[in-house]
Amino acid sequence: NARDSRSNFPSVSEALSPQFIKPMSLPAAALAWLGLQTIFTLTQAKAECQAKDDSYLLQVQLVPRKRQTHIGVAVDLGPSHEHILEYIVMLHSSWQHVVSHDDKNESNALVDLLVSCEDCRRLPLECLSMVDSDQRLIPYVPSHRCLYTENKDPDIDYFKKMQHPAMLSVSFLTLEPMKSMVSRYDWILRSDEDAFISPRILSWRPPHGMVFGYAGVQTEWTNARLENISRELGLEHRRVHNICSGWFVPSNLAVELAVLATNVSKHLLENEYGQRADTGYMADKVKLGGLEWWKEDNQGGEWPKWWRGVTSLYASNIAINHLVKDLTSDMVTNDIDFSTTDHGSVWDHVHFHVIQGNHGFNKFRFFEEVEQRDAATSVGMDMPSFMGHLEAMDDELVADWQSNASLAAIYADVPKYATWIASRSMSGAASVFMAEPETIAQGEYSIEGPRAPDDSDSNPTWYKAVSREDAARVILVEEPAA
């Protein structure tokens, strides 16, 4: 029993003794025997757990060693409806597609989504809590799963006060139960929610044991500054730069990177910019100097030279350069964080990031349609027409790109894949809301309760379509009698 104190932890001989087995029911005794057949014996588990004073890790050590490679795609969701929409139609939808095409080859990896969320009410119903009612990690299962936990980071208010809540997309890996859940996996892909994974993730393994996404947005001034700050903090820097937000690393390293990056980010926000969000202008007080160009009315800095809005990238750069002893530029690749604005084969990449740009798959143009903005062809549509519009969008893409039930044309181009995945997700939600029970008189759909987590009535109609949870709350309002 993982909840027993360590002093009461039974030895193997004790576990097999009549005194230990007799009070148990037959199913319980059978489970106890099966537990002894795992690769980790109880005595091994006891020794390892004593070395790691952590009740969560105690549970982890008792699961059988897995046969297949297991990858965790870890992501933190902000509370806004746009964050949740991005996750559902991009990352979650692409994961559904990928795991549905797993041919069960034992060389394929299992892929789980590990979701941290400030407001978890809008997650798809297939996502399961990482912990049970007693706050213990749920058992390991060798299959593809979506698992979530609420983000209760004590630094949430701090990072929001410092105007950099994006740092929560890194710090969540340092918190329980996520921290212990991560240790069950071979690799962790740290991702933003506005991203897609490709089927390549099933068979691909990172060269050099890990890779980091390529950003290409830093200047020589930026690089020199990061190296100087590293020295100031007593950290090593291996002069590897242009690292994006994605990491594909061994699970233990993912947590170490997150811990150091979180600490470094606080130093940056408090000491290294010309404006400190909570106290104001401080360019003349920065220890390293060199910020004469940062004027008092400048809030964020100068892009791409030195920009407070990408503190999480700077902090990750410093942490990766310090902790990865054999780090080289060969580990910074386009295998992950490849931009959906750029063309290329889906099979050349594992993970795509939706960054700003005016070509390829642009999430802002996509949102214009989904949110029915003034420039969209969907503006002014009522709910049934809008849902039909989404379904037609998917039908047109399939007719144009998918011939003879082949995905070859879609896989040939990253923007096509991203658009197809996102529109399929929206049209799939549309099909739920368009379904009208034959036994109910014709009327119009409405949603009971708030239309969005912020209880605002001004949110566009797309929000009704993004969560399977809402499908159970859709009601048909009968038209008033004449």
Tab-separated table of C-alpha atoms in Angstrom:
chain	number	residue	atom	x	y	z
A	1	ASN	CA	0.000	0.000	0.000
A	2	ALA	CA	1.710	3.153	-1.198
A	3	ARG	CA	0.050	5.204	1.544
A	4	ASP	CA	1.598	3.107	4.357
A	5	SER	CA	4.447	4.687	6.263
A	6	ARG	CA	7.830	3.447	5.171
A	7	SER	CA	8.440	1.868	8.550
A	8	ASN	CA	5.400	-0.366	7.899
A	9	PHE	CA	6.355	-1.235	4.341
A	10	PRO	CA	6.284	-5.070	4.079
A	11	SER	CA	9.285	-7.046	2.952
A	12	VAL	CA	8.879	-9.738	0.296
A	13	SER	CA	8.853	-12.490	2.965
A	14	GLU	CA	6.280	-10.570	5.006
A	15	ALA	CA	4.106	-10.030	1.961
A	16	LEU	CA	4.059	-13.797	1.306
A	17	SER	CA	3.413	-14.806	4.897
A	18	PRO	CA	0.001	-16.183	5.993
A	19	GLN	CA	-0.345	-13.328	8.489
A	20	PHE	CA	-0.121	-10.819	5.686
A	21	ILE	CA	-2.300	-12.607	3.129
A	22	LYS	CA	-4.958	-14.096	5.387
A	23	PRO	CA	-6.988	-10.922	6.100
A	24	MET	CA	-7.147	-10.108	2.404
A	25	SER	CA	-10.014	-10.954	0.122
A	26	LEU	CA	-9.217	-13.264	-2.805
A	27	PRO	CA	-9.060	-10.397	-5.352
A	28	ALA	CA	-6.851	-8.385	-3.029
A	29	ALA	CA	-4.502	-11.345	-2.504
A	30	ALA	CA	-4.337	-11.918	-6.245
A	31	LEU	CA	-3.446	-8.276	-6.797
A	32	ALA	CA	-0.751	-8.503	-4.133
A	33	TRP	CA	0.748	-11.540	-5.866
A	34	LEU	CA	0.653	-9.828	-9.252
A	35	GLY	CA	2.407	-6.836	-7.729
A	36	LEU	CA	5.273	-9.104	-6.742
A	37	GLN	CA	5.722	-10.160	-10.352
A	38	THR	CA	6.617	-6.682	-11.562
A	39	ILE	CA	10.183	-5.935	-12.582
A	40	PHE	CA	10.560	-3.764	-9.504
A	41	THR	CA	10.361	-5.961	-6.394
A	42	LEU	CA	8.850	-4.522	-3.251
A	43	THR	CA	12.266	-4.329	-1.618
A	44	GLN	CA	13.688	-2.453	-4.608
A	45	ALA	CA	10.746	-0.082	-4.484
A	46	LYS	CA	11.252	0.446	-0.774
A	47	ALA	CA	14.932	1.294	-1.216
A	48	GLU	CA	14.288	3.671	-4.069
A	49	CYS	CA	11.429	5.376	-2.257
A	50	GLN	CA	13.527	5.896	0.842
A	51	ALA	CA	16.086	7.605	-1.382
A	52	LYS	CA	13.392	9.819	-2.873
A	53	ASP	CA	11.339	11.302	-0.058
A	54	ASP	CA	8.227	11.894	-2.109
A	55	SER	CA	4.865	10.179	-1.736
A	56	TYR	CA	4.094	10.662	-5.433
A	57	LEU	CA	7.322	8.982	-6.480
A	58	LEU	CA	6.525	6.080	-4.138
A	59	GLN	CA	3.579	5.282	-6.359
A	60	VAL	CA	5.604	5.677	-9.532
A	61	GLN	CA	8.176	3.107	-8.434
A	62	LEU	CA	5.496	0.449	-7.988
A	63	VAL	CA	4.315	0.423	-11.602
A	64	PRO	CA	5.684	-2.288	-13.931
A	65	ARG	CA	8.441	-1.306	-16.302
A	66	LYS	CA	6.836	-0.446	-19.614
A	67	ARG	CA	7.655	-2.357	-22.776
A	68	GLN	CA	7.188	0.442	-25.297
A	69	THR	CA	8.757	3.871	-25.462
A	70	HIS	CA	6.374	6.345	-23.858
A	71	ILE	CA	6.349	10.054	-24.708
A	72	GLY	CA	4.546	12.731	-22.716
A	73	VAL	CA	3.497	15.900	-24.553
A	74	ALA	CA	3.309	18.415	-21.712
A	75	VAL	CA	1.375	21.668	-22.057
A	76	ASP	CA	-0.030	24.356	-19.787
A	77	LEU	CA	-3.273	26.138	-20.682
A	78	GLY	CA	-4.046	29.689	-19.690
A	79	PRO	CA	-7.598	30.438	-18.529
A	80	SER	CA	-8.753	32.446	-21.553
A	81	HIS	CA	-11.197	30.940	-24.033
A	82	GLU	CA	-8.703	31.492	-26.874
A	83	HIS	CA	-6.051	29.412	-25.078
A	84	ILE	CA	-8.522	26.566	-24.666
A	85	LEU	CA	-9.733	26.860	-28.246
A	86	GLU	CA	-6.154	26.681	-29.522
A	87	TYR	CA	-5.520	23.569	-27.464
A	88	ILE	CA	-8.670	21.753	-28.579
A	89	VAL	CA	-8.542	22.489	-32.301
A	90	MET	CA	-4.746	22.298	-32.664
A	91	LEU	CA	-2.755	20.224	-30.177
A	92	HIS	CA	-5.520	17.941	-28.914
A	93	SER	CA	-7.026	17.394	-32.360
A	94	SER	CA	-3.638	16.528	-33.877
A	95	TRP	CA	-2.983	14.081	-31.008
A	96	GLN	CA	-6.325	12.388	-31.712
A	97	HIS	CA	-5.341	12.035	-35.355
A	98	VAL	CA	-1.866	10.682	-34.563
A	99	VAL	CA	-2.929	8.031	-32.053
A	100	SER	CA	-5.806	6.905	-34.286
A	101	HIS	CA	-3.193	6.033	-36.931
A	102	ASP	CA	-1.016	3.964	-34.598
A	103	ASP	CA	-0.732	0.542	-36.273
A	104	LYS	CA	0.212	-1.015	-32.886
A	105	ASN	CA	3.726	-1.836	-33.993
A	106	GLU	CA	5.753	-2.453	-30.831
A	107	SER	CA	8.463	-0.125	-32.110
A	108	ASN	CA	5.975	2.749	-32.059
A	109	ALA	CA	5.913	5.023	-29.061
A	110	LEU	CA	2.897	5.556	-26.881
A	111	VAL	CA	2.001	9.242	-26.721
A	112	ASP	CA	0.154	10.887	-23.830
A	113	LEU	CA	-1.045	14.461	-23.483
A	114	LEU	CA	-0.126	15.869	-20.057
A	115	VAL	CA	-2.248	18.979	-19.546
A	116	SER	CA	-1.953	21.584	-16.825
A	117	CYS	CA	-4.889	23.998	-16.707
A	118	GLU	CA	-6.012	26.897	-14.540
A	119	ASP	CA	-9.598	26.210	-15.626
A	120	CYS	CA	-10.068	22.573	-16.618
A	121	ARG	CA	-13.840	22.628	-17.170
A	122	ARG	CA	-13.581	22.928	-20.951
A	123	LEU	CA	-11.247	20.025	-21.617
A	124	PRO	CA	-12.577	17.185	-23.793
A	125	LEU	CA	-14.239	14.471	-21.754
A	126	GLU	CA	-11.636	11.871	-22.760
A	127	CYS	CA	-9.045	13.744	-20.678
A	128	LEU	CA	-8.697	12.073	-17.265
A	129	SER	CA	-7.481	13.469	-13.975
A	130	MET	CA	-3.902	12.472	-13.123
A	131	VAL	CA	-4.898	11.819	-9.527
A	132	ASP	CA	-7.695	9.919	-7.832
A	133	SER	CA	-9.974	11.182	-5.080
A	134	ASP	CA	-7.170	10.638	-2.539
A	135	GLN	CA	-4.792	12.751	-4.656
A	136	ARG	CA	-2.672	9.730	-5.593
A	137	LEU	CA	-1.410	9.272	-9.126
A	138	ILE	CA	-3.711	7.048	-11.134
A	139	PRO	CA	-2.153	3.726	-12.254
A	140	TYR	CA	0.135	3.588	-15.230
A	141	VAL	CA	-1.568	2.260	-18.372
A	142	PRO	CA	0.427	1.314	-21.509
A	143	SER	CA	-1.806	3.160	-23.949
A	144	HIS	CA	-2.335	6.607	-25.453
A	145	ARG	CA	-4.106	8.852	-22.933
A	146	CYS	CA	-4.925	12.479	-22.197
A	147	LEU	CA	-4.283	13.304	-18.533
A	148	TYR	CA	-4.752	16.619	-16.770
A	149	THR	CA	-4.224	18.397	-13.479
A	150	GLU	CA	-5.169	21.814	-12.216
A	151	ASN	CA	-2.353	24.356	-12.200
A	152	LYS	CA	-2.055	25.560	-8.599
A	153	ASP	CA	1.289	27.268	-9.064
A	154	PRO	CA	1.939	29.564	-6.079
A	155	ASP	CA	3.662	31.896	-8.552
A	156	ILE	CA	0.577	32.452	-10.746
A	157	ASP	CA	-0.104	35.860	-9.202
A	158	TYR	CA	3.596	36.748	-9.289
A	159	PHE	CA	4.029	36.097	-13.013
A	160	LYS	CA	0.786	37.897	-13.808
A	161	LYS	CA	1.894	40.864	-11.700
A	162	MET	CA	5.222	40.869	-13.566
A	163	GLN	CA	3.242	40.763	-16.846
A	164	HIS	CA	4.723	37.462	-17.956
A	165	PRO	CA	2.138	34.712	-17.375
A	166	ALA	CA	3.762	32.839	-20.287
A	167	MET	CA	6.331	31.613	-17.750
A	168	LEU	CA	3.626	29.370	-16.302
A	169	SER	CA	4.024	27.280	-19.474
A	170	VAL	CA	7.404	26.217	-18.066
A	171	SER	CA	6.994	26.352	-14.284
A	172	PHE	CA	4.076	23.869	-14.325
A	173	LEU	CA	6.598	21.035	-14.789
A	174	THR	CA	8.017	21.778	-11.330
A	175	LEU	CA	4.717	21.173	-9.517
A	176	GLU	CA	3.067	18.060	-8.134
A	177	PRO	CA	1.457	15.916	-9.375
A	178	MET	CA	2.832	16.859	-12.815
A	179	LYS	CA	6.431	16.535	-11.642
A	180	SER	CA	5.968	12.919	-10.559
A	181	MET	CA	3.756	12.024	-13.505
A	182	VAL	CA	6.517	13.195	-15.852
A	183	SER	CA	8.936	10.673	-14.344
A	184	ARG	CA	6.896	7.812	-15.858
A	185	TYR	CA	7.910	8.774	-19.391
A	186	ASP	CA	11.013	8.249	-21.489
A	187	TRP	CA	10.808	11.648	-23.137
A	188	ILE	CA	8.878	14.836	-22.554
A	189	LEU	CA	7.931	17.172	-25.385
A	190	ARG	CA	7.222	20.545	-23.781
A	191	SER	CA	4.808	22.363	-26.065
A	192	ASP	CA	2.611	25.435	-26.258
A	193	GLU	CA	-1.102	24.899	-26.840
A	194	ASP	CA	-1.044	26.505	-30.310
A	195	ALA	CA	0.864	23.605	-31.821
A	196	PHE	CA	0.364	20.338	-33.711
A	197	ILE	CA	2.107	16.972	-33.532
A	198	SER	CA	2.598	14.757	-36.568
A	199	PRO	CA	2.412	10.949	-36.998
A	200	ARG	CA	6.212	10.952	-37.174
A	201	ILE	CA	6.264	11.167	-33.369
A	202	LEU	CA	5.279	7.492	-33.172
A	203	SER	CA	8.494	6.206	-34.743
A	204	TRP	CA	10.983	9.090	-34.403
A	205	ARG	CA	13.533	9.277	-31.610
A	206	PRO	CA	15.623	12.393	-30.948
A	207	PRO	CA	19.202	12.344	-32.241
A	208	HIS	CA	21.792	13.007	-29.538
A	209	GLY	CA	19.132	11.938	-26.994
A	210	MET	CA	17.284	15.274	-27.138
A	211	VAL	CA	16.435	18.216	-29.379
A	212	PHE	CA	15.319	21.804	-28.916
A	213	GLY	CA	13.244	23.903	-31.282
A	214	TYR	CA	14.911	26.511	-33.478
A	215	ALA	CA	13.691	30.119	-33.130
A	216	GLY	CA	16.057	32.279	-35.164
A	217	VAL	CA	14.903	35.551	-33.600
A	218	GLN	CA	17.877	36.580	-31.458
A	219	THR	CA	20.497	39.184	-32.366
A	220	GLU	CA	24.205	39.184	-31.554
A	221	TRP	CA	23.430	41.747	-28.830
A	222	THR	CA	20.875	39.337	-27.341
A	223	ASN	CA	23.294	36.412	-27.427
A	224	ALA	CA	26.060	38.372	-25.714
A	225	ARG	CA	23.620	39.609	-23.092
A	226	LEU	CA	22.439	36.098	-22.227
A	227	GLU	CA	26.027	34.880	-21.910
A	228	ASN	CA	26.890	37.788	-19.608
A	229	ILE	CA	23.830	37.203	-17.432
A	230	SER	CA	24.785	33.520	-17.152
A	231	ARG	CA	28.214	34.488	-15.876
A	232	GLU	CA	26.626	36.966	-13.480
A	233	LEU	CA	24.524	34.127	-12.044
A	234	GLY	CA	27.463	31.733	-11.814
A	235	LEU	CA	26.106	29.496	-14.595
A	236	GLU	CA	27.901	27.966	-17.571
A	237	HIS	CA	26.903	29.036	-21.074
A	238	ARG	CA	27.958	27.033	-24.126
A	239	ARG	CA	27.123	29.788	-26.656
A	240	VAL	CA	24.266	27.863	-28.287
A	241	HIS	CA	21.432	30.229	-29.179
A	242	ASN	CA	18.159	30.690	-31.100
A	243	ILE	CA	16.389	28.080	-28.979
A	244	CYS	CA	12.595	28.139	-29.274
A	245	SER	CA	10.006	27.170	-26.659
A	246	GLY	CA	9.813	23.438	-27.515
A	247	TRP	CA	11.978	20.830	-25.771
A	248	PHE	CA	12.107	17.115	-26.564
A	249	VAL	CA	14.214	15.807	-23.698
A	250	PRO	CA	14.540	12.915	-21.220
A	251	SER	CA	11.912	13.242	-18.515
A	252	ASN	CA	14.315	13.902	-15.637
A	253	LEU	CA	15.990	16.694	-17.598
A	254	ALA	CA	12.609	18.305	-18.378
A	255	VAL	CA	11.984	18.919	-14.686
A	256	GLU	CA	15.537	20.140	-14.030
A	257	LEU	CA	15.294	22.585	-16.933
A	258	ALA	CA	11.936	23.880	-15.728
A	259	VAL	CA	13.213	24.464	-12.176
A	260	LEU	CA	16.273	26.412	-13.301
A	261	ALA	CA	14.449	28.324	-16.053
A	262	THR	CA	11.754	29.410	-13.580
A	263	ASN	CA	14.338	30.740	-11.141
A	264	VAL	CA	16.259	32.507	-13.916
A	265	SER	CA	13.061	34.102	-15.234
A	266	LYS	CA	12.450	35.784	-11.873
A	267	HIS	CA	15.960	37.235	-11.950
A	268	LEU	CA	15.404	38.550	-15.471
A	269	LEU	CA	12.022	40.106	-14.692
A	270	GLU	CA	13.308	41.784	-11.552
A	271	ASN	CA	16.801	42.862	-12.619
A	272	GLU	CA	17.544	42.802	-16.340
A	273	TYR	CA	15.004	45.028	-18.148
A	274	GLY	CA	14.590	48.779	-18.404
A	275	GLN	CA	11.061	48.525	-17.057
A	276	ARG	CA	10.043	46.381	-14.108
A	277	ALA	CA	6.318	45.672	-14.291
A	278	ASP	CA	5.663	46.167	-10.590
A	279	THR	CA	7.930	49.126	-9.772
A	280	GLY	CA	8.533	50.964	-13.038
A	281	TYR	CA	11.547	52.376	-14.868
A	282	MET	CA	14.962	50.987	-13.880
A	283	ALA	CA	17.194	51.028	-16.983
A	284	ASP	CA	19.809	53.094	-15.170
A	285	LYS	CA	19.924	50.563	-12.310
A	286	VAL	CA	20.580	47.401	-14.330
A	287	LYS	CA	23.881	45.958	-13.111
A	288	LEU	CA	25.202	45.057	-16.565
A	289	GLY	CA	24.366	48.495	-17.948
A	290	GLY	CA	24.021	49.001	-21.686
A	291	LEU	CA	20.324	49.971	-21.625
A	292	GLU	CA	20.697	53.669	-22.360
A	293	TRP	CA	18.398	53.193	-25.357
A	294	TRP	CA	15.524	52.034	-23.076
A	295	LYS	CA	13.443	55.185	-22.426
A	296	GLU	CA	10.945	55.721	-19.610
A	297	ASP	CA	7.900	55.384	-21.867
A	298	ASN	CA	9.187	52.049	-23.222
A	299	GLN	CA	7.394	49.156	-21.543
A	300	GLY	CA	8.547	46.010	-23.331
A	301	GLY	CA	11.963	46.772	-24.802
A	302	GLU	CA	13.119	46.555	-28.403
A	303	TRP	CA	12.289	43.602	-30.642
A	304	PRO	CA	14.193	41.425	-31.368
A	305	LYS	CA	17.075	42.960	-29.427
A	306	TRP	CA	15.845	42.675	-25.836
A	307	TRP	CA	12.124	42.028	-25.309
A	308	ARG	CA	10.518	41.317	-21.938
A	309	GLY	CA	7.673	39.420	-23.595
A	310	VAL	CA	9.964	36.483	-24.428
A	311	THR	CA	11.511	36.112	-20.975
A	312	SER	CA	10.593	32.418	-20.974
A	313	LEU	CA	12.776	31.916	-24.076
A	314	TYR	CA	15.706	33.778	-22.516
A	315	ALA	CA	15.377	31.831	-19.255
A	316	SER	CA	15.181	28.527	-21.137
A	317	ASN	CA	18.258	29.451	-23.181
A	318	ILE	CA	20.258	30.032	-20.008
A	319	ALA	CA	18.972	26.874	-18.301
A	320	ILE	CA	19.587	24.617	-21.321
A	321	ASN	CA	23.104	25.952	-21.851
A	322	HIS	CA	23.963	25.319	-18.208
A	323	LEU	CA	22.385	21.899	-17.671
A	324	VAL	CA	23.088	20.138	-20.982
A	325	LYS	CA	26.799	19.484	-20.663
A	326	ASP	CA	27.282	18.212	-24.235
A	327	LEU	CA	25.016	20.833	-25.846
A	328	THR	CA	25.819	21.699	-29.465
A	329	SER	CA	24.024	23.636	-32.164
A	330	ASP	CA	23.162	20.274	-33.783
A	331	MET	CA	20.610	19.780	-31.013
A	332	VAL	CA	18.685	22.910	-32.072
A	333	THR	CA	16.635	21.662	-35.005
A	334	ASN	CA	13.441	21.956	-37.020
A	335	ASP	CA	12.281	18.525	-35.846
A	336	ILE	CA	10.119	20.402	-33.347
A	337	ASP	CA	8.663	23.925	-33.349
A	338	PHE	CA	8.625	24.011	-37.153
A	339	SER	CA	6.458	26.952	-38.176
A	340	THR	CA	3.036	26.256	-39.724
A	341	THR	CA	3.619	29.314	-41.907
A	342	ASP	CA	6.374	27.439	-43.755
A	343	HIS	CA	5.915	24.737	-46.379
A	344	GLY	CA	7.439	21.292	-46.116
A	345	SER	CA	6.553	17.649	-45.654
A	346	VAL	CA	4.815	16.659	-42.431
A	347	TRP	CA	7.107	13.611	-42.303
A	348	ASP	CA	10.162	15.844	-41.904
A	349	HIS	CA	8.960	17.144	-38.533
A	350	VAL	CA	7.484	15.905	-35.265
A	351	HIS	CA	5.903	19.081	-33.935
A	352	PHE	CA	4.684	22.346	-35.473
A	353	HIS	CA	4.252	25.719	-33.795
A	354	VAL	CA	1.710	28.309	-34.947
A	355	ILE	CA	3.774	31.503	-34.931
A	356	GLN	CA	2.909	34.868	-36.428
A	357	GLY	CA	3.232	35.205	-40.183
A	358	ASN	CA	1.330	36.132	-43.311
A	359	HIS	CA	1.487	32.851	-45.185
A	360	GLY	CA	0.879	29.137	-44.626
A	361	PHE	CA	-1.448	28.306	-41.717
A	362	ASN	CA	-2.012	31.576	-39.883
A	363	LYS	CA	-4.032	31.185	-36.700
A	364	PHE	CA	-5.191	34.794	-36.840
A	365	ARG	CA	-6.863	34.294	-40.202
A	366	PHE	CA	-8.317	31.041	-38.940
A	367	PHE	CA	-9.708	32.812	-35.874
A	368	GLU	CA	-11.274	35.472	-38.064
A	369	GLU	CA	-13.553	32.749	-39.412
A	370	VAL	CA	-14.003	30.885	-36.138
A	371	GLU	CA	-14.724	34.024	-34.119
A	372	GLN	CA	-16.840	35.576	-36.886
A	373	ARG	CA	-14.884	38.805	-37.004
A	374	ASP	CA	-15.729	41.601	-39.407
A	375	ALA	CA	-13.311	40.386	-42.093
A	376	ALA	CA	-14.611	36.796	-42.009
A	377	THR	CA	-16.962	35.133	-44.479
A	378	SER	CA	-18.819	33.787	-41.429
A	379	VAL	CA	-19.661	37.207	-39.942
A	380	GLY	CA	-23.302	37.600	-38.963
A	381	MET	CA	-24.195	33.919	-39.348
A	382	ASP	CA	-26.628	32.404	-36.884
A	383	MET	CA	-25.577	29.277	-34.997
A	384	PRO	CA	-26.979	26.615	-37.392
A	385	SER	CA	-25.557	28.428	-40.439
A	386	PHE	CA	-22.200	28.863	-38.737
A	387	MET	CA	-21.976	25.161	-37.901
A	388	GLY	CA	-22.878	24.308	-41.473
A	389	HIS	CA	-20.143	26.692	-42.616
A	390	LEU	CA	-17.575	24.809	-40.542
A	391	GLU	CA	-18.699	21.455	-41.912
A	392	ALA	CA	-18.545	22.790	-45.456
A	393	MET	CA	-15.041	24.105	-44.799
A	394	ASP	CA	-13.921	20.592	-43.895
A	395	ASP	CA	-15.748	19.031	-46.853
A	396	GLU	CA	-14.004	21.411	-49.247
A	397	LEU	CA	-10.591	20.585	-47.823
A	398	VAL	CA	-11.202	16.859	-48.063
A	399	ALA	CA	-12.436	17.181	-51.649
A	400	ASP	CA	-9.422	19.285	-52.593
A	401	TRP	CA	-6.640	17.456	-50.764
A	402	GLN	CA	-7.749	13.935	-49.921
A	403	SER	CA	-8.247	11.740	-52.966
A	404	ASN	CA	-8.998	8.006	-52.818
A	405	ALA	CA	-8.975	8.148	-49.028
A	406	SER	CA	-5.269	8.984	-49.116
A	407	LEU	CA	-3.649	11.494	-46.769
A	408	ALA	CA	-0.602	11.871	-49.001
A	409	ALA	CA	-1.558	15.319	-50.310
A	410	ILE	CA	-2.208	16.633	-46.801
A	411	TYR	CA	0.994	15.145	-45.372
A	412	ALA	CA	2.959	16.706	-48.219
A	413	ASP	CA	2.502	20.232	-46.848
A	414	VAL	CA	2.601	21.433	-43.240
A	415	PRO	CA	0.111	24.335	-43.667
A	416	LYS	CA	-2.404	21.981	-45.309
A	417	TYR	CA	-2.036	19.508	-42.454
A	418	ALA	CA	-2.522	22.235	-39.837
A	419	THR	CA	-5.572	23.687	-41.584
A	420	TRP	CA	-7.087	20.243	-42.109
A	421	ILE	CA	-6.604	19.200	-38.467
A	422	ALA	CA	-8.045	22.458	-37.108
A	423	SER	CA	-11.065	22.522	-39.429
A	424	ARG	CA	-11.795	18.830	-38.772
A	425	SER	CA	-11.923	19.600	-35.076
A	426	MET	CA	-14.320	22.477	-35.541
A	427	SER	CA	-16.555	20.593	-37.956
A	428	GLY	CA	-16.545	17.605	-35.632
A	429	ALA	CA	-17.903	19.825	-32.882
A	430	ALA	CA	-20.359	21.230	-35.391
A	431	SER	CA	-21.746	17.789	-36.144
A	432	VAL	CA	-22.579	17.346	-32.448
A	433	PHE	CA	-24.443	20.609	-32.302
A	434	MET	CA	-26.159	20.167	-35.665
A	435	ALA	CA	-27.648	16.813	-34.657
A	436	GLU	CA	-31.319	17.344	-33.897
A	437	PRO	CA	-33.368	14.631	-32.162
A	438	GLU	CA	-36.268	13.639	-34.379
A	439	THR	CA	-38.644	13.501	-31.430
A	440	ILE	CA	-38.263	17.189	-30.552
A	441	ALA	CA	-40.033	19.911	-32.448
A	442	GLN	CA	-37.916	22.170	-34.638
A	443	GLY	CA	-36.455	25.123	-32.824
A	444	GLU	CA	-33.090	26.708	-32.041
A	445	TYR	CA	-30.180	25.630	-29.936
A	446	SER	CA	-29.125	27.437	-26.781
A	447	ILE	CA	-26.610	26.791	-24.030
A	448	GLU	CA	-27.518	26.661	-20.373
A	449	GLY	CA	-25.195	28.533	-18.053
A	450	PRO	CA	-22.286	30.853	-18.884
A	451	ARG	CA	-21.033	30.890	-22.456
A	452	ALA	CA	-17.407	31.071	-21.379
A	453	PRO	CA	-15.278	30.728	-18.219
A	454	ASP	CA	-15.330	34.518	-17.746
A	455	ASP	CA	-19.168	34.463	-17.672
A	456	SER	CA	-19.274	36.977	-20.499
A	457	ASP	CA	-22.209	37.097	-22.892
A	458	SER	CA	-20.089	38.842	-25.505
A	459	ASN	CA	-18.081	35.807	-26.554
A	460	PRO	CA	-18.659	34.706	-30.153
A	461	THR	CA	-20.675	31.653	-31.054
A	462	TRP	CA	-17.631	29.473	-31.723
A	463	TYR	CA	-17.202	29.003	-27.999
A	464	LYS	CA	-20.299	26.863	-27.949
A	465	ALA	CA	-18.576	24.370	-30.225
A	466	VAL	CA	-15.187	23.796	-28.657
A	467	SER	CA	-15.916	21.341	-25.876
A	468	ARG	CA	-17.584	17.950	-25.791
A	469	GLU	CA	-18.644	18.834	-22.262
A	470	ASP	CA	-21.107	21.306	-23.750
A	471	ALA	CA	-22.742	18.658	-25.925
A	472	ALA	CA	-24.582	17.359	-22.869
A	473	ARG	CA	-25.750	20.857	-22.046
A	474	VAL	CA	-27.257	21.701	-25.421
A	475	ILE	CA	-31.014	21.962	-25.300
A	476	LEU	CA	-33.579	22.520	-28.003
A	477	VAL	CA	-35.789	25.509	-27.335
A	478	GLU	CA	-39.243	25.003	-28.773
A	479	GLU	CA	-40.679	27.829	-30.827
A	480	PRO	CA	-43.547	29.576	-29.061
A	481	ALA	CA	-47.001	28.543	-30.186
A	482	ALA	CA	-48.698	30.921	-32.607
